[in-house]
């Protein structure tokens, strides 16, 4: 059984032109699958449907086989902006999903505290988000996302607001951390390189429907110089040709 | 440390100099004899008047402060509840927002005697007047604060399964705290003035009442002393508000720095 399945989802805002047309996506356990497409192609809308914020006119969202269409609080969601609350310390931000579920503040802090080192943000617990660099904030946001998720995370362009150097550092970090964590992840990006580097599979989303699927066969953990190899370029050519 | 000292001096020096200039002008006018002494008492006269009457003044001040604090507390609660209801139900906002604005266009000086007439000479009319003065800035600023919340943050909270109450508690209230404290700073000084005004118009205790008595006795030195006392009380309350703001919003300092 797949971790997440999107079945024949069709969605439009208030009878306007259709934003999502019969979209089918599967995400297997432990996989990282990217949705690649131009801005305005319906990627974020699809995430909002999966997260339960929007209810589709047609179709279903299944989490581990269970129908969660239109239900919030089932899959975790991370946006391009880190969305850390400026008035909570980093640890209280990260602990928020647990507190929302009814955990005591002290216990929640203790639970999340065990992950700070693994996510490379040890020592930031008592700081406020404004004291952290962009990359560190994204890590904290990712840890919060992880603390929330039972099994599936939706990441909406999590690294796109970072500068190029920080971004590639975050890619390496992400591959390392995710190898240990085994979080099933749906990943939105409009960066082809990022998609190839991180994904097991890539869905090409255009005009509100799936235009193609590409499997990246390169095993994980990936070589440090994978993005400089001929195979990488081969994948890139494949994607570019399909997009055009 | 040296740097810090310098920045403190830079901050404090200009207002202190301005204050000293005003004070100097006051002393000069009095000593030059341009204005008769009974119209403008000199600083020394005011100080003597205060020394003579300070026990009585403080007793009246206690009454005024009690009214101020009760009125403030109830005004804040009223303002908060109004803001919450208006934020939650937009129809309520549409209905009562104009009424609130209209209520604020009625001069306080006009309401105060009516309140005294309706509610008597005790504390009640004073407290009601302060509530009327205070709830408005509090309600409006909180409403603005609640509305200033980032939509994406609310969506993120919802995606985490947060209910309305949790979003209110973890997002809306902390986001509105800054707005709340700014308006509270204004409200505290208005509250003191409101209390004094209401006492002035009718009552047996309080600084306003004391003022009417010394005015009738033509003791302008005591009048000046009590005016300064009221200013000092207001300033202390504003400072206290600032102190509380720092206590309740420790992240402000960090966010300002970066």
Tab-separated table of C-alpha atoms in Angstrom:
chain	number	residue	atom	x	y	z
A	1	UNK	CA	0.000	0.000	0.000
A	2	UNK	CA	1.295	3.455	-0.852
A	3	UNK	CA	1.721	6.068	1.851
A	4	UNK	CA	-0.272	8.640	-0.043
A	5	UNK	CA	-2.501	8.382	-3.034
A	6	UNK	CA	-4.239	11.141	-4.928
A	7	UNK	CA	-7.011	9.673	-7.059
A	8	UNK	CA	-8.699	11.468	-9.954
A	9	UNK	CA	-8.679	14.802	-8.171
A	10	UNK	CA	-10.390	17.663	-9.947
A	11	UNK	CA	-10.571	21.082	-8.363
A	12	UNK	CA	-11.659	24.572	-9.306
A	13	UNK	CA	-12.204	27.760	-7.349
A	14	UNK	CA	-15.884	28.765	-7.346
A	15	UNK	CA	-16.841	27.491	-10.812
A	16	UNK	CA	-13.975	29.280	-12.488
A	17	UNK	CA	-11.687	27.480	-14.909
A	18	UNK	CA	-10.439	24.165	-13.592
A	19	UNK	CA	-7.155	24.355	-11.685
A	20	UNK	CA	-6.632	20.620	-11.278
A	21	UNK	CA	-7.868	18.168	-13.874
A	22	UNK	CA	-8.051	14.503	-12.995
A	23	UNK	CA	-4.748	14.343	-11.115
A	24	UNK	CA	-3.359	10.974	-10.031
A	25	UNK	CA	-0.306	10.686	-7.840
A	26	UNK	CA	1.121	7.961	-5.667
A	27	UNK	CA	3.776	8.327	-3.002
A	28	UNK	CA	5.330	5.151	-1.646
A	29	UNK	CA	6.682	4.778	1.880
A	30	UNK	CA	10.018	6.507	2.389
A	31	UNK	CA	10.014	7.970	-1.087
A	32	UNK	CA	10.701	11.536	-2.085
A	33	UNK	CA	8.571	12.505	-5.053
A	34	UNK	CA	8.749	15.900	-6.706
A	35	UNK	CA	6.070	17.845	-8.466
A	36	UNK	CA	7.832	19.877	-11.082
A	37	UNK	CA	6.133	22.571	-13.071
A	38	UNK	CA	5.914	26.243	-13.877
A	39	UNK	CA	4.414	28.705	-11.403
A	40	UNK	CA	0.660	28.842	-11.576
A	41	UNK	CA	0.498	25.246	-12.736
A	42	UNK	CA	-1.628	24.139	-9.819
A	43	UNK	CA	1.112	22.645	-7.631
A	44	UNK	CA	0.288	24.579	-4.514
A	45	UNK	CA	-3.428	24.095	-5.062
A	46	UNK	CA	-2.834	20.358	-5.184
A	47	UNK	CA	-0.978	20.591	-1.873
A	48	UNK	CA	-3.815	22.528	-0.322
A	49	UNK	CA	-6.180	19.789	-1.438
A	50	UNK	CA	-3.964	17.072	0.007
A	51	UNK	CA	-3.551	19.032	3.258
A	52	UNK	CA	-7.331	19.230	3.519
A	53	UNK	CA	-7.505	23.005	3.252
A	54	UNK	CA	-9.474	22.753	-0.005
A	55	UNK	CA	-12.090	20.179	-0.822
A	56	UNK	CA	-11.883	18.813	-4.370
A	57	UNK	CA	-15.003	18.664	-6.540
A	58	UNK	CA	-14.033	15.170	-7.572
A	59	UNK	CA	-11.634	12.502	-6.454
A	60	UNK	CA	-10.056	11.278	-3.271
A	61	UNK	CA	-6.957	11.648	-1.141
A	62	UNK	CA	-5.912	8.441	0.594
A	63	UNK	CA	-3.401	8.289	3.446
A	64	UNK	CA	-2.262	4.728	4.077
A	65	UNK	CA	-5.458	3.617	2.381
A	66	UNK	CA	-7.687	5.773	4.560
A	67	UNK	CA	-9.809	8.446	2.891
A	68	UNK	CA	-8.710	11.845	4.245
A	69	UNK	CA	-10.262	14.059	1.561
A	70	UNK	CA	-10.949	17.502	3.021
A	71	UNK	CA	-9.509	16.658	6.443
A	72	UNK	CA	-6.819	18.825	7.980
A	73	UNK	CA	-4.286	17.670	10.508
A	74	UNK	CA	-3.382	14.454	8.671
A	75	UNK	CA	-0.297	15.288	6.631
A	76	UNK	CA	2.304	17.875	7.507
A	77	UNK	CA	2.859	20.890	5.366
A	78	UNK	CA	5.802	23.192	4.948
A	79	UNK	CA	5.846	26.313	2.843
A	80	UNK	CA	8.468	28.351	1.080
A	81	UNK	CA	8.438	30.838	3.925
A	82	UNK	CA	9.538	29.147	7.109
A	83	UNK	CA	6.434	30.419	8.955
A	84	UNK	CA	8.157	30.162	12.285
A	85	UNK	CA	6.181	32.231	14.754
A	86	UNK	CA	8.443	35.178	15.663
A	87	UNK	CA	7.177	35.285	19.239
A	88	UNK	CA	7.985	31.682	20.097
A	89	UNK	CA	11.443	30.304	20.697
A	90	UNK	CA	12.702	27.779	18.170
A	91	UNK	CA	11.954	24.831	20.432
A	92	UNK	CA	8.449	26.098	21.145
A	93	UNK	CA	7.903	26.572	17.424
A	94	UNK	CA	9.037	23.062	16.715
A	95	UNK	CA	6.960	21.700	19.583
A	96	UNK	CA	3.814	23.459	18.414
A	97	UNK	CA	2.337	20.508	16.490
A	98	UNK	CA	2.633	18.362	19.605
A	99	UNK	CA	1.085	21.049	21.786
A	100	UNK	CA	-1.794	21.417	19.329
A	101	UNK	CA	-2.452	17.735	19.790
A	102	UNK	CA	-2.690	18.237	23.537
A	103	UNK	CA	0.854	17.484	24.744
A	104	UNK	CA	2.133	19.319	27.803
A	105	UNK	CA	4.626	22.055	27.007
A	106	UNK	CA	7.402	20.459	29.022
A	107	UNK	CA	6.994	17.011	27.501
A	108	UNK	CA	6.718	18.470	24.012
A	109	UNK	CA	9.972	20.380	24.509
A	110	UNK	CA	11.666	17.229	25.679
A	111	UNK	CA	10.402	15.201	22.742
A	112	UNK	CA	11.543	17.699	20.144
A	113	UNK	CA	14.821	18.317	21.967
A	114	UNK	CA	16.052	14.899	20.935
A	115	UNK	CA	15.984	15.856	17.263
A	116	UNK	CA	17.812	19.160	17.366
A	117	UNK	CA	21.259	17.645	16.958
A	118	UNK	CA	20.144	15.360	14.157
A	119	UNK	CA	18.710	18.304	12.259
A	120	UNK	CA	21.875	20.314	12.794
A	121	UNK	CA	20.298	23.069	14.859
A	122	UNK	CA	21.461	22.097	18.317
A	123	UNK	CA	21.904	25.135	20.552
A	124	UNK	CA	19.136	27.152	18.916
A	125	UNK	CA	16.415	25.835	21.218
A	126	UNK	CA	16.052	28.957	23.336
A	127	UNK	CA	16.643	31.426	20.518
A	128	UNK	CA	14.009	33.308	18.607
A	129	UNK	CA	13.658	32.664	14.865
A	130	UNK	CA	14.911	36.171	14.050
A	131	UNK	CA	18.298	35.218	15.492
A	132	UNK	CA	18.764	32.375	13.002
A	133	UNK	CA	20.043	32.445	9.440
A	134	UNK	CA	17.728	31.528	6.583
A	135	UNK	CA	19.122	28.021	6.259
A	136	UNK	CA	18.825	27.329	9.978
A	137	UNK	CA	15.274	28.592	10.006
A	138	UNK	CA	14.344	26.233	7.187
A	139	UNK	CA	15.857	23.373	9.155
A	140	UNK	CA	13.818	24.337	12.181
A	141	UNK	CA	10.709	24.587	10.011
A	142	UNK	CA	11.496	21.179	8.586
A	143	UNK	CA	11.889	19.717	12.054
A	144	UNK	CA	8.534	21.180	12.990
A	145	UNK	CA	7.056	19.609	9.874
A	146	UNK	CA	8.628	16.320	10.846
A	147	UNK	CA	7.337	16.547	14.428
A	148	UNK	CA	3.898	17.007	13.044
A	149	UNK	CA	3.831	14.300	10.459
A	150	UNK	CA	2.755	10.818	11.158
A	151	UNK	CA	4.206	9.678	7.890
A	152	UNK	CA	3.789	12.085	5.003
A	153	UNK	CA	5.190	15.580	4.522
A	154	UNK	CA	4.313	18.122	1.865
A	155	UNK	CA	7.126	20.547	1.153
A	156	UNK	CA	6.231	23.536	-0.999
A	157	UNK	CA	9.448	24.970	-2.444
A	158	UNK	CA	11.144	24.834	0.942
A	159	UNK	CA	14.530	26.000	-0.308
A	160	UNK	CA	13.570	28.458	-3.028
A	161	UNK	CA	13.913	31.558	-0.859
A	162	UNK	CA	17.525	30.743	0.023
A	163	UNK	CA	20.611	32.018	-1.782
A	164	UNK	CA	22.336	29.577	-4.144
A	165	UNK	CA	25.159	28.544	-1.817
A	166	UNK	CA	22.900	28.021	1.181
A	167	UNK	CA	20.535	26.147	-1.073
A	168	UNK	CA	23.086	23.594	-2.240
A	169	UNK	CA	24.288	23.201	1.343
A	170	UNK	CA	20.697	22.542	2.347
A	171	UNK	CA	20.351	19.946	-0.417
A	172	UNK	CA	23.311	17.959	0.914
A	173	UNK	CA	22.037	18.322	4.459
A	174	UNK	CA	18.570	17.289	3.425
A	175	UNK	CA	19.750	14.135	1.667
A	176	UNK	CA	21.781	13.178	4.757
A	177	UNK	CA	19.019	13.797	7.251
A	178	UNK	CA	16.279	12.221	5.180
A	179	UNK	CA	18.315	9.072	4.696
A	180	UNK	CA	18.088	8.493	8.422
A	181	UNK	CA	14.560	9.675	8.891
A	182	UNK	CA	12.604	7.945	6.130
A	183	UNK	CA	9.874	10.469	5.769
A	184	UNK	CA	7.597	10.011	2.784
A	185	UNK	CA	7.761	13.361	1.088
A	186	UNK	CA	5.955	15.179	-1.688
A	187	UNK	CA	8.117	18.025	-2.846
A	188	UNK	CA	7.113	21.009	-4.950
A	189	UNK	CA	9.779	22.758	-6.966
A	190	UNK	CA	10.263	24.666	-10.172
A	191	UNK	CA	14.004	24.005	-10.069
A	192	UNK	CA	14.808	21.081	-12.383
A	193	UNK	CA	18.244	20.449	-10.832
A	194	UNK	CA	16.809	20.351	-7.361
A	195	UNK	CA	14.137	17.904	-8.440
A	196	UNK	CA	16.643	15.495	-10.033
A	197	UNK	CA	19.075	15.773	-7.143
A	198	UNK	CA	16.595	14.994	-4.392
A	199	UNK	CA	13.835	12.873	-5.909
A	200	UNK	CA	13.157	9.211	-6.395
A	201	UNK	CA	10.510	10.118	-8.903
A	202	UNK	CA	9.360	13.299	-10.565
A	203	UNK	CA	5.872	14.173	-11.732
A	204	UNK	CA	5.667	16.889	-14.335
A	205	UNK	CA	2.650	19.023	-13.631
A	206	UNK	CA	1.416	21.410	-16.290
A	207	UNK	CA	-1.913	23.056	-16.934
A	208	UNK	CA	-3.476	21.337	-13.962
A	209	UNK	CA	-2.741	17.763	-14.947
A	210	UNK	CA	0.138	15.310	-14.834
A	211	UNK	CA	2.139	15.601	-18.049
A	212	UNK	CA	4.639	12.868	-17.320
A	213	UNK	CA	6.556	10.863	-14.757
A	214	UNK	CA	10.293	10.311	-14.551
A	215	UNK	CA	12.068	7.839	-12.308
A	216	UNK	CA	15.514	8.820	-11.070
A	217	UNK	CA	17.272	5.494	-10.785
A	218	UNK	CA	20.392	6.831	-9.068
A	219	UNK	CA	20.620	5.041	-5.696
A	220	UNK	CA	20.546	6.880	-2.374
A	221	UNK	CA	22.579	8.160	-0.602
A	222	UNK	CA	23.570	10.004	-3.744
A	223	UNK	CA	27.070	10.801	-4.845
A	224	UNK	CA	28.238	14.251	-3.879
A	225	UNK	CA	28.926	15.076	-7.527
A	226	UNK	CA	25.766	13.515	-8.922
A	227	UNK	CA	24.680	16.833	-10.374
A	228	UNK	CA	27.875	16.963	-12.432
A	229	UNK	CA	27.474	13.553	-14.056
A	230	UNK	CA	26.338	12.598	-17.548
A	231	UNK	CA	23.344	10.708	-16.103
A	232	UNK	CA	22.190	13.866	-14.403
A	233	UNK	CA	22.287	15.720	-17.689
A	234	UNK	CA	20.440	12.892	-19.351
A	235	UNK	CA	17.592	13.238	-16.853
A	236	UNK	CA	17.595	16.977	-17.318
A	237	UNK	CA	17.337	16.690	-21.109
A	238	UNK	CA	14.493	14.236	-20.690
A	239	UNK	CA	12.587	16.644	-18.459
A	240	UNK	CA	13.218	19.684	-20.606
A	241	UNK	CA	11.998	17.859	-23.710
A	242	UNK	CA	8.840	16.760	-21.926
A	243	UNK	CA	8.087	20.214	-20.613
A	244	UNK	CA	8.344	21.726	-24.109
B	1	UNK	CA	29.697	49.044	27.945
B	2	UNK	CA	31.147	52.406	26.974
B	3	UNK	CA	29.154	52.261	23.762
B	4	UNK	CA	26.008	51.473	25.697
B	5	UNK	CA	26.614	54.354	28.103
B	6	UNK	CA	27.056	56.729	25.189
B	7	UNK	CA	23.840	55.630	23.510
B	8	UNK	CA	21.972	56.027	26.797
B	9	UNK	CA	23.336	59.538	27.206
B	10	UNK	CA	22.399	60.327	23.613
B	11	UNK	CA	18.889	59.204	24.326
B	12	UNK	CA	18.394	60.888	27.669
B	13	UNK	CA	20.295	64.125	27.246
B	14	UNK	CA	18.065	66.004	24.745
B	15	UNK	CA	14.795	65.638	26.714
B	16	UNK	CA	16.559	66.478	29.978
B	17	UNK	CA	18.030	69.626	28.453
B	18	UNK	CA	14.611	70.641	27.086
B	19	UNK	CA	13.017	70.035	30.462
B	20	UNK	CA	15.673	72.106	32.227
B	21	UNK	CA	15.140	74.947	29.741
B	22	UNK	CA	11.409	75.022	30.452
B	23	UNK	CA	12.121	74.904	34.159
B	24	UNK	CA	14.654	77.724	33.834
B	25	UNK	CA	12.148	79.834	31.923
B	26	UNK	CA	9.611	79.268	34.682
B	27	UNK	CA	12.079	80.344	37.361
B	28	UNK	CA	13.099	83.386	35.307
B	29	UNK	CA	9.538	84.583	34.711
B	30	UNK	CA	8.687	84.252	38.402
B	31	UNK	CA	11.797	86.015	39.660
B	32	UNK	CA	11.524	88.834	37.096
B	33	UNK	CA	8.177	89.814	38.573
B	34	UNK	CA	6.507	90.023	35.157
B	35	UNK	CA	3.620	87.869	36.375
B	36	UNK	CA	2.030	88.374	39.813
B	37	UNK	CA	2.948	85.621	42.254
B	38	UNK	CA	-0.624	84.502	42.931
B	39	UNK	CA	-1.137	83.802	39.231
B	40	UNK	CA	2.091	81.897	38.621
B	41	UNK	CA	3.735	80.470	41.730
B	42	UNK	CA	7.465	79.843	41.546
B	43	UNK	CA	8.882	76.302	41.628
B	44	UNK	CA	9.922	76.851	45.236
B	45	UNK	CA	6.370	77.834	46.185
B	46	UNK	CA	5.013	74.738	44.471
B	47	UNK	CA	7.496	72.558	46.265
B	48	UNK	CA	6.605	74.109	49.626
B	49	UNK	CA	2.914	73.609	48.900
B	50	UNK	CA	3.560	69.967	48.136
B	51	UNK	CA	5.575	69.497	51.343
B	52	UNK	CA	2.786	71.099	53.335
B	53	UNK	CA	-0.050	69.087	51.845
B	54	UNK	CA	1.514	65.866	50.577
B	55	UNK	CA	-0.265	63.548	52.984
B	56	UNK	CA	-3.642	64.847	51.933
B	57	UNK	CA	-2.636	64.700	48.275
B	58	UNK	CA	-1.490	61.112	48.529
B	59	UNK	CA	-4.751	60.122	50.214
B	60	UNK	CA	-6.646	61.625	47.301
B	61	UNK	CA	-4.190	60.095	44.851
B	62	UNK	CA	-4.973	56.672	46.253
B	63	UNK	CA	-8.642	57.127	45.440
B	64	UNK	CA	-7.849	58.348	41.940
B	65	UNK	CA	-5.464	55.451	41.355
B	66	UNK	CA	-8.008	52.913	42.574
B	67	UNK	CA	-10.558	54.296	40.146
B	68	UNK	CA	-7.974	54.324	37.385
B	69	UNK	CA	-6.939	50.706	37.885
B	70	UNK	CA	-10.456	49.336	38.204
B	71	UNK	CA	-11.576	51.367	35.193
B	72	UNK	CA	-8.540	50.299	33.178
B	73	UNK	CA	-9.002	46.639	34.003
B	74	UNK	CA	-12.689	46.660	33.126
B	75	UNK	CA	-12.025	48.787	30.048
B	76	UNK	CA	-9.395	46.343	28.818
B	77	UNK	CA	-11.713	43.389	29.387
B	78	UNK	CA	-14.547	45.172	27.573
B	79	UNK	CA	-12.282	46.166	24.698
B	80	UNK	CA	-10.848	42.668	24.431
B	81	UNK	CA	-14.254	40.985	24.371
B	82	UNK	CA	-15.542	43.442	21.789
B	83	UNK	CA	-12.498	42.896	19.578
B	84	UNK	CA	-12.869	39.113	19.836
B	85	UNK	CA	-16.539	39.157	18.944
B	86	UNK	CA	-16.021	41.631	16.089
B	87	UNK	CA	-13.128	39.565	14.765
B	88	UNK	CA	-15.109	36.342	14.927
B	89	UNK	CA	-18.424	37.602	13.526
B	90	UNK	CA	-18.034	40.139	10.750
B	91	UNK	CA	-21.741	40.965	10.926
B	92	UNK	CA	-21.275	42.129	14.516
B	93	UNK	CA	-18.338	44.233	13.402
B	94	UNK	CA	-20.434	45.838	10.672
B	95	UNK	CA	-23.176	46.533	13.179
B	96	UNK	CA	-21.320	47.976	16.128
B	97	UNK	CA	-18.156	49.440	14.622
B	98	UNK	CA	-19.925	52.642	13.496
B	99	UNK	CA	-21.631	52.894	16.882
B	100	UNK	CA	-18.289	52.690	18.626
B	101	UNK	CA	-16.847	55.402	16.422
B	102	UNK	CA	-19.862	57.639	17.067
B	103	UNK	CA	-19.553	57.034	20.799
B	104	UNK	CA	-16.034	58.415	20.628
B	105	UNK	CA	-17.118	61.638	18.963
B	106	UNK	CA	-19.130	62.615	22.034
B	107	UNK	CA	-16.838	64.765	24.187
B	108	UNK	CA	-15.891	63.234	27.513
B	109	UNK	CA	-16.579	66.526	29.218
B	110	UNK	CA	-20.197	66.220	28.096
B	111	UNK	CA	-20.662	62.660	29.305
B	112	UNK	CA	-18.995	63.051	32.676
B	113	UNK	CA	-21.605	65.300	34.336
B	114	UNK	CA	-24.377	63.045	33.019
B	115	UNK	CA	-22.671	60.013	34.535
B	116	UNK	CA	-22.352	61.841	37.837
B	117	UNK	CA	-26.033	62.748	37.624
B	118	UNK	CA	-27.073	59.182	36.860
B	119	UNK	CA	-24.658	57.229	39.006
B	120	UNK	CA	-24.033	59.460	42.002
B	121	UNK	CA	-20.994	60.986	43.622
B	122	UNK	CA	-19.158	57.795	44.486
B	123	UNK	CA	-16.618	55.839	42.473
B	124	UNK	CA	-19.029	54.301	39.985
B	125	UNK	CA	-19.382	57.231	37.533
B	126	UNK	CA	-15.596	57.667	37.491
B	127	UNK	CA	-15.010	54.016	36.725
B	128	UNK	CA	-17.671	53.994	34.020
B	129	UNK	CA	-16.125	57.058	32.419
B	130	UNK	CA	-12.691	55.417	32.374
B	131	UNK	CA	-14.165	52.270	30.829
B	132	UNK	CA	-15.756	54.423	28.132
B	133	UNK	CA	-12.428	56.121	27.457
B	134	UNK	CA	-10.286	52.996	27.542
B	135	UNK	CA	-12.268	50.330	25.728
B	136	UNK	CA	-12.132	52.156	22.411
B	137	UNK	CA	-8.394	52.289	21.711
B	138	UNK	CA	-8.010	48.778	23.148
B	139	UNK	CA	-10.778	47.271	21.012
B	140	UNK	CA	-9.670	48.972	17.810
B	141	UNK	CA	-5.999	48.112	18.234
B	142	UNK	CA	-6.719	44.493	19.120
B	143	UNK	CA	-9.066	44.167	16.169
B	144	UNK	CA	-6.329	45.489	13.934
B	145	UNK	CA	-3.829	43.135	15.531
B	146	UNK	CA	-6.061	40.109	15.018
B	147	UNK	CA	-6.585	41.095	11.384
B	148	UNK	CA	-2.865	41.601	10.798
B	149	UNK	CA	-2.229	37.880	11.152
B	150	UNK	CA	-0.562	36.332	8.113
B	151	UNK	CA	-3.019	34.210	6.155
B	152	UNK	CA	-0.446	31.562	5.334
B	153	UNK	CA	0.373	31.158	9.013
B	154	UNK	CA	-3.277	30.529	9.755
B	155	UNK	CA	-3.420	28.008	6.908
B	156	UNK	CA	-0.331	26.271	8.228
B	157	UNK	CA	-1.889	26.057	11.671
B	158	UNK	CA	-5.060	24.689	10.146
B	159	UNK	CA	-3.106	22.106	8.201
B	160	UNK	CA	-1.656	21.026	11.540
B	161	UNK	CA	-5.197	20.448	12.707
B	162	UNK	CA	-5.427	23.533	14.931
B	163	UNK	CA	-8.964	24.552	15.834
B	164	UNK	CA	-10.246	28.115	15.982
B	165	UNK	CA	-9.450	28.531	19.643
B	166	UNK	CA	-5.888	27.276	19.179
B	167	UNK	CA	-5.312	29.604	16.238
B	168	UNK	CA	-6.634	32.416	18.402
B	169	UNK	CA	-4.393	31.541	21.296
B	170	UNK	CA	-1.174	30.695	19.475
B	171	UNK	CA	-1.350	33.089	16.526
B	172	UNK	CA	-3.846	35.891	16.901
B	173	UNK	CA	-3.282	36.906	20.510
B	174	UNK	CA	0.518	37.028	20.370
B	175	UNK	CA	0.397	38.853	17.025
B	176	UNK	CA	-1.886	41.487	18.532
B	177	UNK	CA	0.171	42.022	21.695
B	178	UNK	CA	2.274	44.808	20.179
B	179	UNK	CA	-0.839	46.664	19.045
B	180	UNK	CA	-2.370	46.121	22.465
B	181	UNK	CA	0.526	47.612	24.377
B	182	UNK	CA	0.797	50.657	22.117
B	183	UNK	CA	-2.818	51.479	22.775
B	184	UNK	CA	-2.479	50.659	26.463
B	185	UNK	CA	0.234	53.301	26.777
B	186	UNK	CA	-2.215	55.915	25.517
B	187	UNK	CA	-5.060	54.473	27.553
B	188	UNK	CA	-3.339	54.660	30.934
B	189	UNK	CA	-2.715	58.376	30.697
B	190	UNK	CA	-6.233	58.987	29.360
B	191	UNK	CA	-7.588	56.927	32.237
B	192	UNK	CA	-5.888	59.105	34.841
B	193	UNK	CA	-7.136	62.259	33.138
B	194	UNK	CA	-10.624	60.741	32.909
B	195	UNK	CA	-10.668	59.938	36.607
B	196	UNK	CA	-9.537	63.445	37.538
B	197	UNK	CA	-12.108	64.998	35.233
B	198	UNK	CA	-14.956	62.988	36.701
B	199	UNK	CA	-13.841	63.842	40.234
B	200	UNK	CA	-13.657	67.472	39.252
B	201	UNK	CA	-17.305	67.384	38.222
B	202	UNK	CA	-18.646	65.778	41.335
B	203	UNK	CA	-17.425	63.818	44.286
B	204	UNK	CA	-15.856	64.001	47.690
B	205	UNK	CA	-12.525	62.280	47.177
B	206	UNK	CA	-9.765	62.084	44.597
B	207	UNK	CA	-7.207	64.426	43.082
B	208	UNK	CA	-9.807	66.101	40.858
B	209	UNK	CA	-11.876	66.901	43.896
B	210	UNK	CA	-8.799	68.224	45.684
B	211	UNK	CA	-8.106	70.414	42.659
B	212	UNK	CA	-11.536	72.040	42.750
B	213	UNK	CA	-11.074	72.816	46.438
B	214	UNK	CA	-7.652	74.453	46.122
B	215	UNK	CA	-8.886	76.367	43.081
B	216	UNK	CA	-11.776	77.784	45.054
B	217	UNK	CA	-9.321	78.749	47.798
B	218	UNK	CA	-7.114	80.450	45.171
B	219	UNK	CA	-4.157	78.301	46.298
B	220	UNK	CA	-2.514	78.131	42.896
B	221	UNK	CA	0.696	76.816	44.373
B	222	UNK	CA	-1.191	73.704	45.532
B	223	UNK	CA	-2.943	73.578	42.181
B	224	UNK	CA	0.414	73.429	40.421
B	225	UNK	CA	1.681	70.843	42.872
B	226	UNK	CA	-1.251	68.545	42.226
B	227	UNK	CA	-1.004	69.014	38.445
B	228	UNK	CA	2.614	67.933	38.590
B	229	UNK	CA	1.667	64.999	40.799
B	230	UNK	CA	-0.909	63.877	38.234
B	231	UNK	CA	1.697	64.149	35.474
B	232	UNK	CA	4.138	62.091	37.476
B	233	UNK	CA	1.502	59.414	38.126
B	234	UNK	CA	0.671	59.257	34.408
B	235	UNK	CA	4.329	59.035	33.477
B	236	UNK	CA	4.895	56.235	35.977
B	237	UNK	CA	1.946	54.307	34.566
B	238	UNK	CA	3.221	54.733	31.008
B	239	UNK	CA	6.631	53.533	32.116
B	240	UNK	CA	5.030	50.565	33.865
B	241	UNK	CA	3.214	49.685	30.659
B	242	UNK	CA	6.496	49.772	28.771
B	243	UNK	CA	8.062	47.569	31.417
B	244	UNK	CA	5.220	45.049	31.172
B	245	UNK	CA	5.505	45.081	27.398
B	246	UNK	CA	9.161	44.115	27.623
B	247	UNK	CA	8.303	41.366	30.086
B	248	UNK	CA	5.498	39.916	28.000
B	249	UNK	CA	7.183	40.344	24.639
B	250	UNK	CA	10.798	39.298	25.141
B	251	UNK	CA	11.137	38.526	21.413
B	252	UNK	CA	10.659	42.191	20.524
B	253	UNK	CA	14.186	43.009	21.566
B	254	UNK	CA	15.621	40.279	19.362
B	255	UNK	CA	13.430	41.106	16.377
B	256	UNK	CA	14.355	44.763	16.586
B	257	UNK	CA	18.052	43.995	16.658
B	258	UNK	CA	18.042	41.838	13.557
